[in-house]
Short mmCIF file of C-alpha atoms in Angstrom, two decimals:
data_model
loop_
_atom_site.label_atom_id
_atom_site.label_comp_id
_atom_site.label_asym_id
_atom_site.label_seq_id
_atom_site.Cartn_x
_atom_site.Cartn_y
_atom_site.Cartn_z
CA UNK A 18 -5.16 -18.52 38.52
CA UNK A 19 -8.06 -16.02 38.16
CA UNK A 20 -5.24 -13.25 38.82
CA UNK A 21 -2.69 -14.37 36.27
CA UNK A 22 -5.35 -14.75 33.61
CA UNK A 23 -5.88 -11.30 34.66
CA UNK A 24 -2.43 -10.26 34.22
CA UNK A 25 -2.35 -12.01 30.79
CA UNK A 26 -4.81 -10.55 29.16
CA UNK A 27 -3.61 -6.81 30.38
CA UNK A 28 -0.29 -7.76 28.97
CA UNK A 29 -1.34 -9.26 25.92
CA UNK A 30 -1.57 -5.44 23.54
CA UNK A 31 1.97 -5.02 24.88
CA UNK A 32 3.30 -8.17 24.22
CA UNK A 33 1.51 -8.34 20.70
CA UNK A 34 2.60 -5.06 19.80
CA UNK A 35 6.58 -6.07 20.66
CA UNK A 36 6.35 -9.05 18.73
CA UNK A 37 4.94 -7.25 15.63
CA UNK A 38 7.71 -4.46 16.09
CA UNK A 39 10.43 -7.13 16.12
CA UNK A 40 9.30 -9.28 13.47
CA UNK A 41 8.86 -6.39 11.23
CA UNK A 42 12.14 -4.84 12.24
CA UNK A 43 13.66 -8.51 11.17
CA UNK A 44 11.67 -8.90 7.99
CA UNK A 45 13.40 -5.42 6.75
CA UNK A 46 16.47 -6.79 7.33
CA UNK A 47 16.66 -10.48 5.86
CA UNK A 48 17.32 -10.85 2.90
CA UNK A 49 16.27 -14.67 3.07
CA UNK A 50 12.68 -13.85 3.01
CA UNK A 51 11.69 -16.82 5.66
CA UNK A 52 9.91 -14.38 7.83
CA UNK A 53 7.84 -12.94 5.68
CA UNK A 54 6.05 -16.44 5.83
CA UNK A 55 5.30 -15.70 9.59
CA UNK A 56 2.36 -13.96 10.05
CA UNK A 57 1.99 -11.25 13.04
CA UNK A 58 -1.20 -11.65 15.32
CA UNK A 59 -3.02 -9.07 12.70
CA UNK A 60 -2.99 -11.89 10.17
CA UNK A 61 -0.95 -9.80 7.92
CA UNK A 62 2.63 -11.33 6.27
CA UNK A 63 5.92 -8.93 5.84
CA UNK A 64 7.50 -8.76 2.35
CA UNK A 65 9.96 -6.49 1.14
CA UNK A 66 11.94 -7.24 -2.32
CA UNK A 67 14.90 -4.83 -1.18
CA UNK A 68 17.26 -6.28 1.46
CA UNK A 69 16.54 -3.01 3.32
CA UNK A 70 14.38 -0.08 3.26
CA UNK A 71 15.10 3.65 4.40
CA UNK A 72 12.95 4.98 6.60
CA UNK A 73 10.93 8.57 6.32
CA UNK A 74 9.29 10.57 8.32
CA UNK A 75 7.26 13.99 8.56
CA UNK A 76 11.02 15.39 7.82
CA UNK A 77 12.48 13.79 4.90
CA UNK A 78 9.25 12.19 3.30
CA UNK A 79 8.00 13.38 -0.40
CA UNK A 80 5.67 12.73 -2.29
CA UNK A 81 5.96 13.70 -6.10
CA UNK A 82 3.20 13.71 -8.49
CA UNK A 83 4.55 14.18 -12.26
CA UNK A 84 5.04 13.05 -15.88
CA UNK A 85 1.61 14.09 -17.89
CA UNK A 86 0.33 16.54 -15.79
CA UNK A 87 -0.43 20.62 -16.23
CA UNK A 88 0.79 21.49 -12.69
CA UNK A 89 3.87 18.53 -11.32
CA UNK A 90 3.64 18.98 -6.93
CA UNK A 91 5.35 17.79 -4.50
CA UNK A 92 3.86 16.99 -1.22
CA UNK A 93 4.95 16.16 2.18
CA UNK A 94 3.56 14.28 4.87
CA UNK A 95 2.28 17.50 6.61
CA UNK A 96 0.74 18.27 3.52
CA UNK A 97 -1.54 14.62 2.64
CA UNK A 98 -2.55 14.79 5.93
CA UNK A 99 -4.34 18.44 5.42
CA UNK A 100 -5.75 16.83 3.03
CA UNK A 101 -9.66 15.77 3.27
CA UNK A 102 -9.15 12.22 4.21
CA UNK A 103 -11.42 9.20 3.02
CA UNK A 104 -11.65 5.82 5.25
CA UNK A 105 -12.19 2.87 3.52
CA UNK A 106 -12.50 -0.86 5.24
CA UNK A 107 -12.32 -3.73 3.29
CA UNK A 108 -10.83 -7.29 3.59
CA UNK A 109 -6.61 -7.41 2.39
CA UNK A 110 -6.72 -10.42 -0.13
CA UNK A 111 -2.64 -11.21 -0.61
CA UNK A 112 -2.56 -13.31 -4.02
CA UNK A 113 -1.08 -15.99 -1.94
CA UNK A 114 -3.35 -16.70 0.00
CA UNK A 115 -4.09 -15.34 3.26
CA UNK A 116 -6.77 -12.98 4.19
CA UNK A 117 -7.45 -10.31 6.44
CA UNK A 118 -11.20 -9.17 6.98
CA UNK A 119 -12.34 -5.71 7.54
CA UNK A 120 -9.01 -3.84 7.66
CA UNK A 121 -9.55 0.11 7.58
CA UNK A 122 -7.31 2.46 5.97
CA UNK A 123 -7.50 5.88 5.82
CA UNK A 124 -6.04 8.82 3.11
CA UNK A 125 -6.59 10.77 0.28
CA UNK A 126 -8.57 9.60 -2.56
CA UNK A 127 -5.85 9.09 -5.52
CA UNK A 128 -8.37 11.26 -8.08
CA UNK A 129 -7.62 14.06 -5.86
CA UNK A 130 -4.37 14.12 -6.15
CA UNK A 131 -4.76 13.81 -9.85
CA UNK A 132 -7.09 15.98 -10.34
CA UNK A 133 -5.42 18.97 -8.36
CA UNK A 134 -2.52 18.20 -11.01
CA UNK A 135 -4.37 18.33 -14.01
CA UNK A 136 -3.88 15.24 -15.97
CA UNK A 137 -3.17 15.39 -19.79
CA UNK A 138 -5.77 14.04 -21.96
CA UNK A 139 -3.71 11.62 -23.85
CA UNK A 140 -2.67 10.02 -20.49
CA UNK A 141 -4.30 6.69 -19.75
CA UNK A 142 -2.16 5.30 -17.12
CA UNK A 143 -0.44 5.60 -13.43
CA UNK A 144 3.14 4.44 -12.64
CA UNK A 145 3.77 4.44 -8.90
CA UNK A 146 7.37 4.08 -7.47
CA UNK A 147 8.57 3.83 -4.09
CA UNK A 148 11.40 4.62 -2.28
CA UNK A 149 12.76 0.63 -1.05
CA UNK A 150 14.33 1.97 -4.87
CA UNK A 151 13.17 -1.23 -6.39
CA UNK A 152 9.37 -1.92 -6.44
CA UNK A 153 6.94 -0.36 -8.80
CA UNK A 154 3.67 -0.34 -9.59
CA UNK A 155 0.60 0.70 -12.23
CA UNK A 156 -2.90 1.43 -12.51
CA UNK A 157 -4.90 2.64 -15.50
CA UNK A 158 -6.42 5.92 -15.09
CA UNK A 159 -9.96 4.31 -14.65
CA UNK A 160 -8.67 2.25 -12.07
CA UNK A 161 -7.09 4.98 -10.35
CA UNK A 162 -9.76 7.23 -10.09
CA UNK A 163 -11.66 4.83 -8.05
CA UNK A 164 -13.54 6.04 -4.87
CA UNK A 165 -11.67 2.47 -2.42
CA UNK A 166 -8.55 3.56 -4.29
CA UNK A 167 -6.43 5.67 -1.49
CA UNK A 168 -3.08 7.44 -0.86
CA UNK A 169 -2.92 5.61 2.64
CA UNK A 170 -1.61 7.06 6.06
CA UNK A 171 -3.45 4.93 8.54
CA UNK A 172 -4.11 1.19 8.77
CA UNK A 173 -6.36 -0.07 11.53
CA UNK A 174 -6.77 3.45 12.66
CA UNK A 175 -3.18 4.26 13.26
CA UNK A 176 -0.36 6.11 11.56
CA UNK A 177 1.12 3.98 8.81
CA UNK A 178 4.00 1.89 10.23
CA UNK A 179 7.37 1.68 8.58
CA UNK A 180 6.54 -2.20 7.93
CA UNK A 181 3.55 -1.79 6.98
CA UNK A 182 4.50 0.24 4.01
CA UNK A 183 4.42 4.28 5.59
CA UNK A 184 4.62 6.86 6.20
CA UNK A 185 2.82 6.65 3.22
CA UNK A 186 1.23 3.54 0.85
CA UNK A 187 -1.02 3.20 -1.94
CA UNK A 188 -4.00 1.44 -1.09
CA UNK A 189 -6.34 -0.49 -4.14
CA UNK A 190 -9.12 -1.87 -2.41
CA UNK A 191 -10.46 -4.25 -4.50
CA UNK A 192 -7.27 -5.77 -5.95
CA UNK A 193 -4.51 -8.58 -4.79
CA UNK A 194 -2.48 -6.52 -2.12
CA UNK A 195 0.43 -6.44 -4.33
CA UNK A 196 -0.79 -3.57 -6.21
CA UNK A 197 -1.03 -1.71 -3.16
CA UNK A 198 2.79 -0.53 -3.34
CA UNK A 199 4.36 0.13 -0.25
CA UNK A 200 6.75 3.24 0.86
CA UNK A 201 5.09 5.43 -1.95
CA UNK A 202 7.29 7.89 -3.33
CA UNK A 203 6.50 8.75 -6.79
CA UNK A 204 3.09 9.04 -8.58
CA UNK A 205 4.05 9.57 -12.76
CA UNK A 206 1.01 9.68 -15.04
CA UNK A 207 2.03 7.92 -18.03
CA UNK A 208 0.33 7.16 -21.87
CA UNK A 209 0.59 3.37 -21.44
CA UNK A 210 0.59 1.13 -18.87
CA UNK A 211 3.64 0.14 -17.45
CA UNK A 212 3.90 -3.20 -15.72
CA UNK A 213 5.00 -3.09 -12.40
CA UNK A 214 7.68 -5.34 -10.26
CA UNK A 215 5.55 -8.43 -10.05
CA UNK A 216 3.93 -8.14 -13.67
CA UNK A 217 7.29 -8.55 -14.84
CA UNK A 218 7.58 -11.77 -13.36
CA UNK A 219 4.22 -13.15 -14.62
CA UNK A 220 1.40 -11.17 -12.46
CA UNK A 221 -1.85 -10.01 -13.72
CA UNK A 222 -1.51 -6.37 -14.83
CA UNK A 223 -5.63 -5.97 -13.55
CA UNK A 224 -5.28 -7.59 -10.35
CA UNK A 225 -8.66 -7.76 -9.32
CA UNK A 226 -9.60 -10.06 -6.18
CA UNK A 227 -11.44 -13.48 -7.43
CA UNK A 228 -11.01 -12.52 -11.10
CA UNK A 229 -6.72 -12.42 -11.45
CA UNK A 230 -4.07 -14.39 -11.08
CA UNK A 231 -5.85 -18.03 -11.68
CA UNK A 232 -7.50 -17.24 -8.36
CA UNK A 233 -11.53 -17.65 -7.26
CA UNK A 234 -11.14 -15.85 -3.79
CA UNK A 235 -14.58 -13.91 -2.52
CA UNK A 236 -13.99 -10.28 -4.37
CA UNK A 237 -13.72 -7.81 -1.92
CA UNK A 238 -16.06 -5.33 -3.15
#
């Protein structure tokens, strides 16, 4: 008995890692949405609102950074991750409920991005797209130029995973996870703000954890 407890727990990364890798794989690809209400052993919940999602890699992935700016770029993923890179761990608050405590993700502060492009004075906002072609997101330019407020290529201290939202994600610390848009593709700064997928359907714009949404949860800041 001893021995097969033994055996279990030396299996148990593998097997955990499998069954996030296929219930990911599955989430991308049903368009019912039932398992994004299973959670994998991190705690964390798959959603997508595209039946399917590309995927990208250090070949094919871009990163634009453009409307209201004095010098539009165009990065790859070779490129953020020359970057200096900024780690930032803090609990993931979905607006639905669930938690997960103490999550690190790593990247490149958003205001550096911004500020290597030279934003326009009359700009006051961020509209981030992604390249699932559907979702969008926004920040105002306060907001954005947050410290906690990343360009993400690690989570838990590894590369990004496709279902996870990489290569590449935005990451807003203290906010409902939604605002963190997944499979980043497009940073436009913008003179208004410009409500993103879920604000359109009745979100809080400022989605800030324990003061959004109708919601008391601890903040996470």
């Amino acid at each position: 008995m001893v021995g097969l407890g033994a055996v279990g727990l030396a299996a148990a990364p593998v097997l955990q890692r499998g069954f996030e890798s296929v219930l990911g794989a599955t989430a991308d690809k049903d368009p019912t949405g039932i398992t994004s209400l299973l959670p994998n052993g991190g705690g964390f919940r798959y959603y997508s609102v595209a039946s399917s999602v590309p995927r990208r890699g250090p070949r094919d992935y871009r990163l634009t950074v453009d409307g209201m700016v004095e010098r539009p770029a165009t990065y790859t993923l070779d490129d953020l991750g020359r970057l200096p890179q900024t780690r930032v761990v803090r609990d993931v608050q979905c607006v639905t409920g669930w938690r997960v405590p103490n999550t690190p993700f790593e990247g490149v502060p958003l205001h550096r991005l911004l500020d290597a492009a030279g934003v326009s004075p009359q700009a006051r906002a961020i509209r981030f797209t992604c390249f699932d072609g559907a979702y969008t997101e926004s920040l105002t330019l306060p907001q954005a130029r947050r410290d906690d407020v990343l360009v993400a290529l690690r989570m838990q201290d590894q590369p990004l995973g496709h279902t996870h939202g990489g290569p590449v994600r935005l990451y807003a610390a203290p906010m409902y996870f939604y605002k963190s848009a997944k499979w980043l593709s497009g940073i436009t700064v913008t003179r208004d703000v410009e409500p993103g997928y879920w604000e359109r359907l009745g979100y809080d714009v400022d989605a800030w954890v324990g003061k959004s949404n109708g919601r008391d949860d601890a903040p996470t800041v």
